[in-house]
Structures are given as C-alpha cells and as structure tokens.
Amino acid sequence: MDTVFVGLSGGVDSAVSAYLLKKQGYKVVGAFIKGWEPDFLPCTGVRDRLEAMRVAAHLGIPFVTYDLSEEYKRGVVDYFVSEYKLGRTPNPDVMCNRVIKFGAFWEKAKADGADMIATGHYAMKKELPTSNFQLLVSKDKEKDQTYFLWTLTKDDLAHSLFPVGGLEKTAVRSLALEANLPNASRADSQGLCFLGHVDMHAFLKRYLPTEIGVVRDENGKSIGNHDGIWFYTLGQRHGFGSLGGERLYVVAKDRMKNELTVSTSSLGENAEKIFALTNESSVDGSPLVGKYLGRYRYRQTLLSVEIHDGQASFDTPQRIASGQSLVVYDQQGEIMHGGAIIE
C-alpha cells in the first residue's frame, strides 16, 4: 500500500484525514510543517506542533517535522509584502499552498519515501479514465477551499489526497470524537496560512514605510489623510475621519500622486466589466477560454465570467483589486478549472 505523508496542522481536519487514511490501509506518516514565525506575532506553532504530535501518537503513526520557515518567508511573506508595496492585493494563502503545502512539503516528503501527500483541505479529487484529474468542490459547500487551490495542476493532484473533502464538517467532528482524537474539540483555525490571526495593516507597517497622502471623495474633494496607499485595498471600508462615521470604501488608488479615492458605494463610479489577467493556470494544462462561473473573493457568490485572450469579462461592473485571484468553475459550480491573477 502507498505511503502517505499527511500534513498535520494540529487541527481536526488534518487529524481526521490521517485517521481515515490509516483505516483505509495506507502507511501513514504525520508531518508537521514549521512555518515562519516572527517574534512580533502571537503565533501558535509550538502549540500546533504539540497537538499534531499528540494526534500521531494516538494513531500510532510515525511523526516528522519539516522546517520550511525559510521557504515560507521567501516564497510567501516576501512575495505578498512586495505585492502590497506595488499597490496590489495578493492572496498569501494561494501562494502558501503553491509554494509550501504542495511544493516544498511534497519535495521533502517524496525524498523521505512518500508516494503521496494528504492535507485537510475541503476539496475533492476525481480521476478520469484518461489518467487525468479534476478538482471538485467539496461536499460541504460552506467549507469548500478550492478557491485557494487554483494553482494546482493535474500533476500535483496525481500525488495529492483530500480525505475530508467528501464529508460535511459535522461528520468530520463526529469522526474525531468517535476516534477519540485528542484535538477533537479544538476550534477551527482562522487567518493567514501558518500565521493565524494577523492585523494586516499593522503587519505591513513592519515592512513598508508610512507615507502620508490625501484621501479624496469622487468629486475630488479632500476629506482626510491616509498613511500609505499600500495599506489599503480596493473595496476596503474605512471612515477616514469622515463626519458622522459615514461608511466609505476605497474605490481607486493613485500611486503616482499617493492618493486614495473613496465612495459611499463599494463599487464607486468607475467600476469595470473587463479585467486583464496574468499568471493563468488550469488543472488540466489547457488555456482558460470560454464561459465560466467565477469568484475573486473567498466564499463570494459565483458570477458569470467569460475569458478570452487573457481578459476576463463580467456581465456586471466589478471593483476588483490588482493582485486578487480570479478562480473559475464549470457552469454548475462543481469543477474548479483553474484561475489567474487580476493584472
């Protein structure tokens, strides 16, 4: 039977994944990935690793730790800081999956004898008669994480397993209790991959300078100041010192003038229907062309979108920040085909 290295995060989903794979007869190894943990953040790595070790001991499986902190700092943190500095809005979790969980982790595990890796992601893999693979939306639609997996290819899927993808979250919890897993009642983790809850504004201030600039309304009137356009993303809500605490949304960023434009509408007056794409990727390796359902935010309602010649066209105007991930699905919203980054 194949040897599967399961990425044990300390959470319930990965623990149940290891439990299910062992029940299915795989030779399972628990692997904890040590990410980058700056001393100015209340990271939970030590506690997470302890929980992962307890799960491995309870299941009677070998346990290894992979220190991927340098890879994480270089491939994820440095990437999204540089993107923010350029005025874009990257998704660090997408990059974390690509560079760490399905990149460096797989390479480490393969070198140690793994035939496959498994994670606790809510997604499903389907093997086709052509020896190709599809990535399907998980059974639990509220927990589905295919949005963060759009950079995966059929080659990645060939050696990847998602044991809890075909289960509802409630069933995963029940299995954890049934198996007496030591972390069965642990709360779900939130926030950035490996970093947890992070005040992004405060985090970026560690790396990017304060540059005071003007905030204007859509008529060009100055209504306040900001401390650096890279600390704000399109669609972000902020008061900016407006009288009466009026809800204002960032609708434009001018890097040359170091100015923000805000509106009482999250779309503003200049929302667009057509967006240029870069870094396109598809699961099967074919170009993304045609009509899809898509989203550019996690858990966003799927929208009709058509892709041709490196451009995405929406039926209605959208306000999408440069750097965001557009992820596309089939017309039923069940098969994740791939994605791209908004230029």
GROMACS .gro file of C-alpha atoms in nm:
model
  343
    1MET     CA    1   0.000   0.000   0.000
    2ASP     CA    2   0.120   0.354  -0.072
    3THR     CA    3   0.298   0.561   0.189
    4VAL     CA    4   0.113   0.887   0.253
    5PHE     CA    5   0.259   1.181   0.442
    6VAL     CA    6  -0.028   1.376   0.599
    7GLY     CA    7   0.029   1.742   0.675
    8LEU     CA    8  -0.079   1.751   1.040
    9SER     CA    9  -0.150   2.113   1.132
   10GLY     CA   10  -0.276   2.045   1.482
   11GLY     CA   11  -0.633   2.092   1.364
   12VAL     CA   12  -0.923   1.849   1.340
   13ASP     CA   13  -0.945   1.825   0.961
   14SER     CA   14  -0.589   1.703   0.910
   15ALA     CA   15  -0.615   1.472   1.213
   16VAL     CA   16  -0.928   1.305   1.073
   17SER     CA   17  -0.754   1.283   0.735
   18ALA     CA   18  -0.474   1.080   0.894
   19TYR     CA   19  -0.727   0.866   1.080
   20LEU     CA   20  -0.925   0.788   0.764
   21LEU     CA   21  -0.616   0.704   0.559
   22LYS     CA   22  -0.490   0.467   0.825
   23LYS     CA   23  -0.831   0.295   0.832
   24GLN     CA   24  -0.809   0.257   0.454
   25GLY     CA   25  -0.483   0.069   0.488
   26TYR     CA   26  -0.230   0.331   0.382
   27LYS     CA   27   0.105   0.354   0.553
   28VAL     CA   28   0.059   0.694   0.714
   29VAL     CA   29   0.325   0.934   0.837
   30GLY     CA   30   0.226   1.251   1.021
   31ALA     CA   31   0.423   1.557   0.912
   32PHE     CA   32   0.417   1.895   1.083
   33ILE     CA   33   0.528   2.193   0.876
   34LYS     CA   34   0.711   2.458   1.075
   35GLY     CA   35   0.635   2.791   0.915
   36TRP     CA   36   0.792   3.131   0.962
   37GLU     CA   37   0.702   3.284   1.298
   38PRO     CA   38   0.815   3.642   1.364
   39ASP     CA   39   0.864   3.738   1.727
   40PHE     CA   40   0.617   4.027   1.696
   41LEU     CA   41   0.319   3.798   1.624
   42PRO     CA   42   0.141   3.570   1.875
   43CYS     CA   43   0.198   3.262   1.659
   44THR     CA   44   0.070   2.922   1.769
   45GLY     CA   45   0.334   2.699   1.610
   46VAL     CA   46   0.458   2.542   1.932
   47ARG     CA   47   0.106   2.453   2.046
   48ASP     CA   48   0.009   2.336   1.697
   49ARG     CA   49   0.309   2.104   1.677
   50LEU     CA   50   0.227   1.958   2.019
   51GLU     CA   51  -0.130   1.888   1.907
   52ALA     CA   52  -0.001   1.726   1.588
   53MET     CA   53   0.237   1.507   1.789
   54ARG     CA   54  -0.046   1.401   2.020
   55VAL     CA   55  -0.259   1.302   1.719
   56ALA     CA   56   0.025   1.099   1.568
   57ALA     CA   57   0.091   0.924   1.899
   58HIS     CA   58  -0.279   0.846   1.942
   59LEU     CA   59  -0.298   0.697   1.592
   60GLY     CA   60   0.030   0.511   1.633
   61ILE     CA   61   0.190   0.662   1.324
   62PRO     CA   62   0.543   0.800   1.273
   63PHE     CA   63   0.585   1.175   1.310
   64VAL     CA   64   0.826   1.412   1.139
   65THR     CA   65   0.875   1.788   1.143
   66TYR     CA   66   0.979   1.983   0.836
   67ASP     CA   67   1.124   2.329   0.898
   68LEU     CA   68   1.005   2.526   0.597
   69SER     CA   69   1.036   2.867   0.764
   70GLU     CA   70   1.290   2.999   0.513
   71GLU     CA   71   1.083   2.882   0.217
   72TYR     CA   72   0.773   3.041   0.370
   73LYS     CA   73   0.944   3.373   0.442
   74ARG     CA   74   1.096   3.390   0.096
   75GLY     CA   75   0.810   3.248  -0.112
   76VAL     CA   76   0.506   3.376   0.075
   77VAL     CA   77   0.582   3.666   0.310
   78ASP     CA   78   0.833   3.847   0.089
   79TYR     CA   79   0.600   3.794  -0.206
   80PHE     CA   80   0.291   3.950  -0.054
   81VAL     CA   81   0.484   4.237   0.106
   82SER     CA   82   0.636   4.323  -0.233
   83GLU     CA   83   0.294   4.295  -0.397
   84TYR     CA   84   0.136   4.531  -0.144
   85LYS     CA   85   0.423   4.775  -0.199
   86LEU     CA   86   0.331   4.780  -0.568
   87GLY     CA   87  -0.028   4.864  -0.474
   88ARG     CA   88  -0.167   4.518  -0.542
   89THR     CA   89  -0.372   4.287  -0.320
   90PRO     CA   90  -0.225   3.935  -0.323
   91ASN     CA   91  -0.369   3.625  -0.159
   92PRO     CA   92  -0.098   3.473   0.064
   93ASP     CA   93  -0.296   3.153   0.121
   94VAL     CA   94  -0.292   3.077  -0.252
   95MET     CA   95   0.084   3.125  -0.258
   96CYS     CA   96   0.124   2.919   0.062
   97ASN     CA   97  -0.049   2.623  -0.099
   98ARG     CA   98   0.153   2.652  -0.417
   99VAL     CA   99   0.497   2.711  -0.261
  100ILE     CA  100   0.472   2.528   0.071
  101LYS     CA  101   0.198   2.266   0.106
  102PHE     CA  102   0.206   2.134  -0.250
  103GLY     CA  103   0.561   2.245  -0.325
  104ALA     CA  104   0.831   2.224  -0.060
  105PHE     CA  105   0.633   1.981   0.159
  106TRP     CA  106   0.585   1.738  -0.129
  107GLU     CA  107   0.955   1.754  -0.219
  108LYS     CA  108   1.058   1.684   0.142
  109ALA     CA  109   0.807   1.402   0.182
  110LYS     CA  110   0.898   1.245  -0.152
  111ALA     CA  111   1.265   1.245  -0.053
  112ASP     CA  112   1.166   1.062   0.268
  113GLY     CA  113   0.975   0.789   0.085
  114ALA     CA  114   0.628   0.933   0.032
  115ASP     CA  115   0.421   0.811  -0.260
  116MET     CA  116   0.157   1.073  -0.189
  117ILE     CA  117   0.076   1.362   0.042
  118ALA     CA  118  -0.258   1.444   0.203
  119THR     CA  119  -0.400   1.759   0.358
  120GLY     CA  120  -0.715   1.853   0.545
  121HIS     CA  121  -0.840   2.079   0.267
  122TYR     CA  122  -1.210   2.071   0.182
  123ALA     CA  123  -1.186   1.970  -0.184
  124MET     CA  124  -1.236   1.651  -0.384
  125LYS     CA  125  -1.019   1.488  -0.647
  126LYS     CA  126  -1.168   1.289  -0.933
  127GLU     CA  127  -0.961   1.060  -1.153
  128LEU     CA  128  -1.072   1.040  -1.515
  129PRO     CA  129  -1.038   0.737  -1.748
  130THR     CA  130  -0.766   0.928  -1.936
  131SER     CA  131  -0.543   0.922  -1.625
  132ASN     CA  132  -0.621   1.291  -1.589
  133PHE     CA  133  -0.763   1.452  -1.276
  134GLN     CA  134  -1.026   1.709  -1.184
  135LEU     CA  135  -1.055   1.914  -0.867
  136LEU     CA  136  -1.413   1.925  -0.743
  137VAL     CA  137  -1.588   2.144  -0.490
  138SER     CA  138  -1.618   1.974  -0.151
  139LYS     CA  139  -1.941   1.821  -0.025
  140ASP     CA  140  -1.959   2.088   0.246
  141LYS     CA  141  -2.007   2.397   0.030
  142GLU     CA  142  -1.957   2.634   0.324
  143LYS     CA  143  -1.614   2.488   0.394
  144ASP     CA  144  -1.501   2.444   0.034
  145GLN     CA  145  -1.140   2.557  -0.016
  146THR     CA  146  -1.092   2.508  -0.390
  147TYR     CA  147  -1.059   2.887  -0.422
  148PHE     CA  148  -0.717   2.862  -0.255
  149LEU     CA  149  -0.609   2.566  -0.470
  150TRP     CA  150  -0.638   2.716  -0.817
  151THR     CA  151  -0.265   2.688  -0.891
  152LEU     CA  152  -0.271   2.307  -0.859
  153THR     CA  153  -0.225   2.106  -1.178
  154LYS     CA  154  -0.311   1.750  -1.274
  155ASP     CA  155   0.049   1.657  -1.189
  156ASP     CA  156   0.001   1.794  -0.836
  157LEU     CA  157  -0.329   1.610  -0.799
  158ALA     CA  158  -0.171   1.281  -0.908
  159HIS     CA  159   0.012   1.259  -0.574
  160SER     CA  160  -0.233   1.450  -0.351
  161LEU     CA  161  -0.525   1.330  -0.139
  162PHE     CA  162  -0.806   1.524   0.032
  163PRO     CA  163  -0.965   1.269   0.269
  164VAL     CA  164  -1.226   1.500   0.427
  165GLY     CA  165  -1.339   1.663   0.102
  166GLY     CA  166  -1.633   1.428   0.066
  167LEU     CA  167  -1.760   1.493   0.419
  168GLU     CA  168  -1.962   1.761   0.593
  169LYS     CA  169  -1.777   1.941   0.870
  170THR     CA  170  -2.020   1.799   1.126
  171ALA     CA  171  -1.929   1.448   1.011
  172VAL     CA  172  -1.559   1.529   1.047
  173ARG     CA  173  -1.617   1.641   1.405
  174SER     CA  174  -1.816   1.326   1.476
  175LEU     CA  175  -1.538   1.107   1.338
  176ALA     CA  176  -1.283   1.289   1.553
  177LEU     CA  177  -1.490   1.221   1.864
  178GLU     CA  178  -1.556   0.862   1.759
  179ALA     CA  179  -1.182   0.805   1.717
  180ASN     CA  180  -1.109   0.981   2.048
  181LEU     CA  181  -0.866   1.212   1.874
  182PRO     CA  182  -0.701   1.438   2.133
  183ASN     CA  183  -0.789   1.754   1.940
  184ALA     CA  184  -1.147   1.655   1.854
  185SER     CA  185  -1.294   1.965   2.017
  186ARG     CA  186  -1.031   2.213   1.905
  187ALA     CA  187  -1.169   2.522   1.733
  188ASP     CA  188  -1.105   2.570   1.362
  189SER     CA  189  -0.802   2.777   1.278
  190GLN     CA  190  -0.852   3.109   1.102
  191GLY     CA  191  -0.638   3.376   0.943
  192LEU     CA  192  -0.327   3.353   0.730
  193CYS     CA  193  -0.162   3.024   0.646
  194PHE     CA  194   0.080   2.942   0.933
  195LEU     CA  195   0.043   3.291   1.083
  196GLY     CA  196  -0.314   3.279   1.214
  197HIS     CA  197  -0.493   3.599   1.312
  198VAL     CA  198  -0.299   3.892   1.170
  199ASP     CA  199  -0.379   4.262   1.162
  200MET     CA  200  -0.260   4.309   0.805
  201HIS     CA  201  -0.229   4.686   0.842
  202ALA     CA  202  -0.004   4.651   1.148
  203PHE     CA  203   0.189   4.365   0.987
  204LEU     CA  204   0.266   4.559   0.670
  205LYS     CA  205   0.379   4.859   0.875
  206ARG     CA  206   0.670   4.643   0.989
  207TYR     CA  207   0.795   4.627   0.632
  208LEU     CA  208   0.654   4.925   0.444
  209PRO     CA  209   0.710   5.294   0.526
  210THR     CA  210   0.444   5.542   0.631
  211GLU     CA  211   0.377   5.789   0.351
  212ILE     CA  212   0.101   6.035   0.435
  213GLY     CA  213  -0.125   6.113   0.142
  214VAL     CA  214  -0.460   6.269   0.064
  215VAL     CA  215  -0.795   6.088   0.068
  216ARG     CA  216  -1.049   6.235  -0.176
  217ASP     CA  217  -1.414   6.172  -0.248
  218GLU     CA  218  -1.527   6.103  -0.604
  219ASN     CA  219  -1.570   6.476  -0.665
  220GLY     CA  220  -1.203   6.534  -0.588
  221LYS     CA  221  -1.264   6.697  -0.252
  222SER     CA  222  -1.005   6.624   0.017
  223ILE     CA  223  -1.170   6.459   0.318
  224GLY     CA  224  -0.870   6.337   0.513
  225ASN     CA  225  -0.534   6.164   0.502
  226HIS     CA  226  -0.405   5.808   0.478
  227ASP     CA  227  -0.073   5.666   0.598
  228GLY     CA  228   0.029   5.484   0.278
  229ILE     CA  229  -0.175   5.355  -0.016
  230TRP     CA  230  -0.021   5.008   0.017
  231PHE     CA  231  -0.206   4.961   0.346
  232TYR     CA  232  -0.544   4.977   0.171
  233THR     CA  233  -0.716   4.762  -0.089
  234LEU     CA  234  -1.000   4.837  -0.328
  235GLY     CA  235  -1.338   4.783  -0.169
  236GLN     CA  236  -1.198   4.816   0.182
  237ARG     CA  237  -1.427   5.002   0.420
  238HIS     CA  238  -1.283   5.287   0.623
  239GLY     CA  239  -1.407   5.604   0.792
  240PHE     CA  240  -1.102   5.818   0.706
  241GLY     CA  241  -1.216   6.071   0.962
  242SER     CA  242  -1.543   6.148   0.785
  243LEU     CA  243  -1.806   6.333   0.982
  244GLY     CA  244  -2.077   6.119   1.130
  245GLY     CA  245  -1.884   5.796   1.082
  246GLU     CA  246  -2.011   5.760   0.724
  247ARG     CA  247  -1.929   5.430   0.556
  248LEU     CA  248  -1.667   5.492   0.290
  249TYR     CA  249  -1.500   5.245   0.057
  250VAL     CA  250  -1.169   5.268  -0.124
  251VAL     CA  251  -1.252   5.277  -0.497
  252ALA     CA  252  -0.925   5.400  -0.652
  253LYS     CA  253  -0.553   5.419  -0.571
  254ASP     CA  254  -0.314   5.659  -0.745
  255ARG     CA  255   0.043   5.551  -0.674
  256MET     CA  256   0.198   5.846  -0.857
  257LYS     CA  257   0.006   6.104  -0.653
  258ASN     CA  258  -0.010   5.885  -0.340
  259GLU     CA  259  -0.384   5.945  -0.321
  260LEU     CA  260  -0.686   5.733  -0.237
  261THR     CA  261  -1.036   5.790  -0.371
  262VAL     CA  262  -1.331   5.679  -0.159
  263SER     CA  263  -1.703   5.648  -0.217
  264THR     CA  264  -2.016   5.567  -0.021
  265SER     CA  265  -2.059   5.278  -0.268
  266SER     CA  266  -1.818   4.985  -0.266
  267LEU     CA  267  -1.822   4.993  -0.648
  268GLY     CA  268  -1.780   5.366  -0.696
  269GLU     CA  269  -1.844   5.540  -1.027
  270ASN     CA  270  -1.572   5.372  -1.232
  271ALA     CA  271  -1.632   5.001  -1.177
  272GLU     CA  272  -1.536   4.791  -1.477
  273LYS     CA  273  -1.654   4.479  -1.659
  274ILE     CA  274  -1.327   4.376  -1.828
  275PHE     CA  275  -1.002   4.290  -1.650
  276ALA     CA  276  -0.663   4.180  -1.780
  277LEU     CA  277  -0.528   3.854  -1.640
  278THR     CA  278  -0.181   3.725  -1.565
  279ASN     CA  279  -0.032   3.403  -1.427
  280GLU     CA  280  -0.310   3.189  -1.571
  281SER     CA  281  -0.315   2.828  -1.454
  282SER     CA  282  -0.552   2.540  -1.524
  283VAL     CA  283  -0.577   2.198  -1.366
  284ASP     CA  284  -0.557   2.016  -1.700
  285GLY     CA  285  -0.297   2.247  -1.852
  286SER     CA  286  -0.522   2.382  -2.127
  287PRO     CA  287  -0.580   2.757  -2.180
  288LEU     CA  288  -0.867   2.916  -1.992
  289VAL     CA  289  -1.108   3.012  -2.269
  290GLY     CA  290  -1.486   3.042  -2.273
  291LYS     CA  291  -1.770   3.094  -2.029
  292TYR     CA  292  -1.732   3.005  -1.664
  293LEU     CA  293  -1.863   3.081  -1.321
  294GLY     CA  294  -1.601   3.259  -1.115
  295ARG     CA  295  -1.518   3.443  -0.796
  296TYR     CA  296  -1.241   3.680  -0.694
  297ARG     CA  297  -1.301   3.657  -0.319
  298TYR     CA  298  -1.329   3.351  -0.098
  299ARG     CA  299  -1.693   3.244  -0.047
  300GLN     CA  300  -1.817   3.510  -0.286
  301THR     CA  301  -2.130   3.419  -0.482
  302LEU     CA  302  -2.024   3.278  -0.818
  303LEU     CA  303  -2.051   3.523  -1.108
  304SER     CA  304  -2.077   3.469  -1.483
  305VAL     CA  305  -1.743   3.544  -1.647
  306GLU     CA  306  -1.603   3.491  -1.995
  307ILE     CA  307  -1.231   3.457  -2.063
  308HIS     CA  308  -1.067   3.526  -2.399
  309ASP     CA  309  -0.718   3.645  -2.495
  310GLY     CA  310  -0.605   3.692  -2.137
  311GLN     CA  311  -0.905   3.903  -2.038
  312ALA     CA  312  -1.198   3.832  -1.808
  313SER     CA  313  -1.535   3.988  -1.894
  314PHE     CA  314  -1.815   4.007  -1.636
  315ASP     CA  315  -2.184   4.066  -1.705
  316THR     CA  316  -2.198   4.346  -1.449
  317PRO     CA  317  -1.940   4.605  -1.334
  318GLN     CA  318  -1.700   4.489  -1.064
  319ARG     CA  319  -1.443   4.652  -0.839
  320ILE     CA  320  -1.150   4.410  -0.831
  321ALA     CA  321  -0.810   4.494  -0.690
  322SER     CA  322  -0.500   4.421  -0.893
  323GLY     CA  323  -0.336   4.110  -0.750
  324GLN     CA  324  -0.656   3.934  -0.647
  325SER     CA  325  -0.714   3.577  -0.761
  326LEU     CA  326  -0.994   3.507  -1.007
  327VAL     CA  327  -1.089   3.139  -0.978
  328VAL     CA  328  -1.319   2.979  -1.234
  329TYR     CA  329  -1.557   2.683  -1.225
  330ASP     CA  330  -1.784   2.500  -1.468
  331GLN     CA  331  -2.142   2.622  -1.524
  332GLN     CA  332  -2.266   2.405  -1.237
  333GLY     CA  333  -2.006   2.545  -0.999
  334GLU     CA  334  -1.881   2.195  -0.919
  335ILE     CA  335  -1.549   2.162  -1.108
  336MET     CA  336  -1.267   2.407  -1.035
  337HIS     CA  337  -1.088   2.459  -1.367
  338GLY     CA  338  -0.814   2.699  -1.260
  339GLY     CA  339  -0.756   3.067  -1.218
  340ALA     CA  340  -0.545   3.374  -1.276
  341ILE     CA  341  -0.433   3.693  -1.108
  342ILE     CA  342  -0.601   4.022  -1.193
  343GLU     CA  343  -0.339   4.240  -1.366
   0.00000   0.00000   0.00000
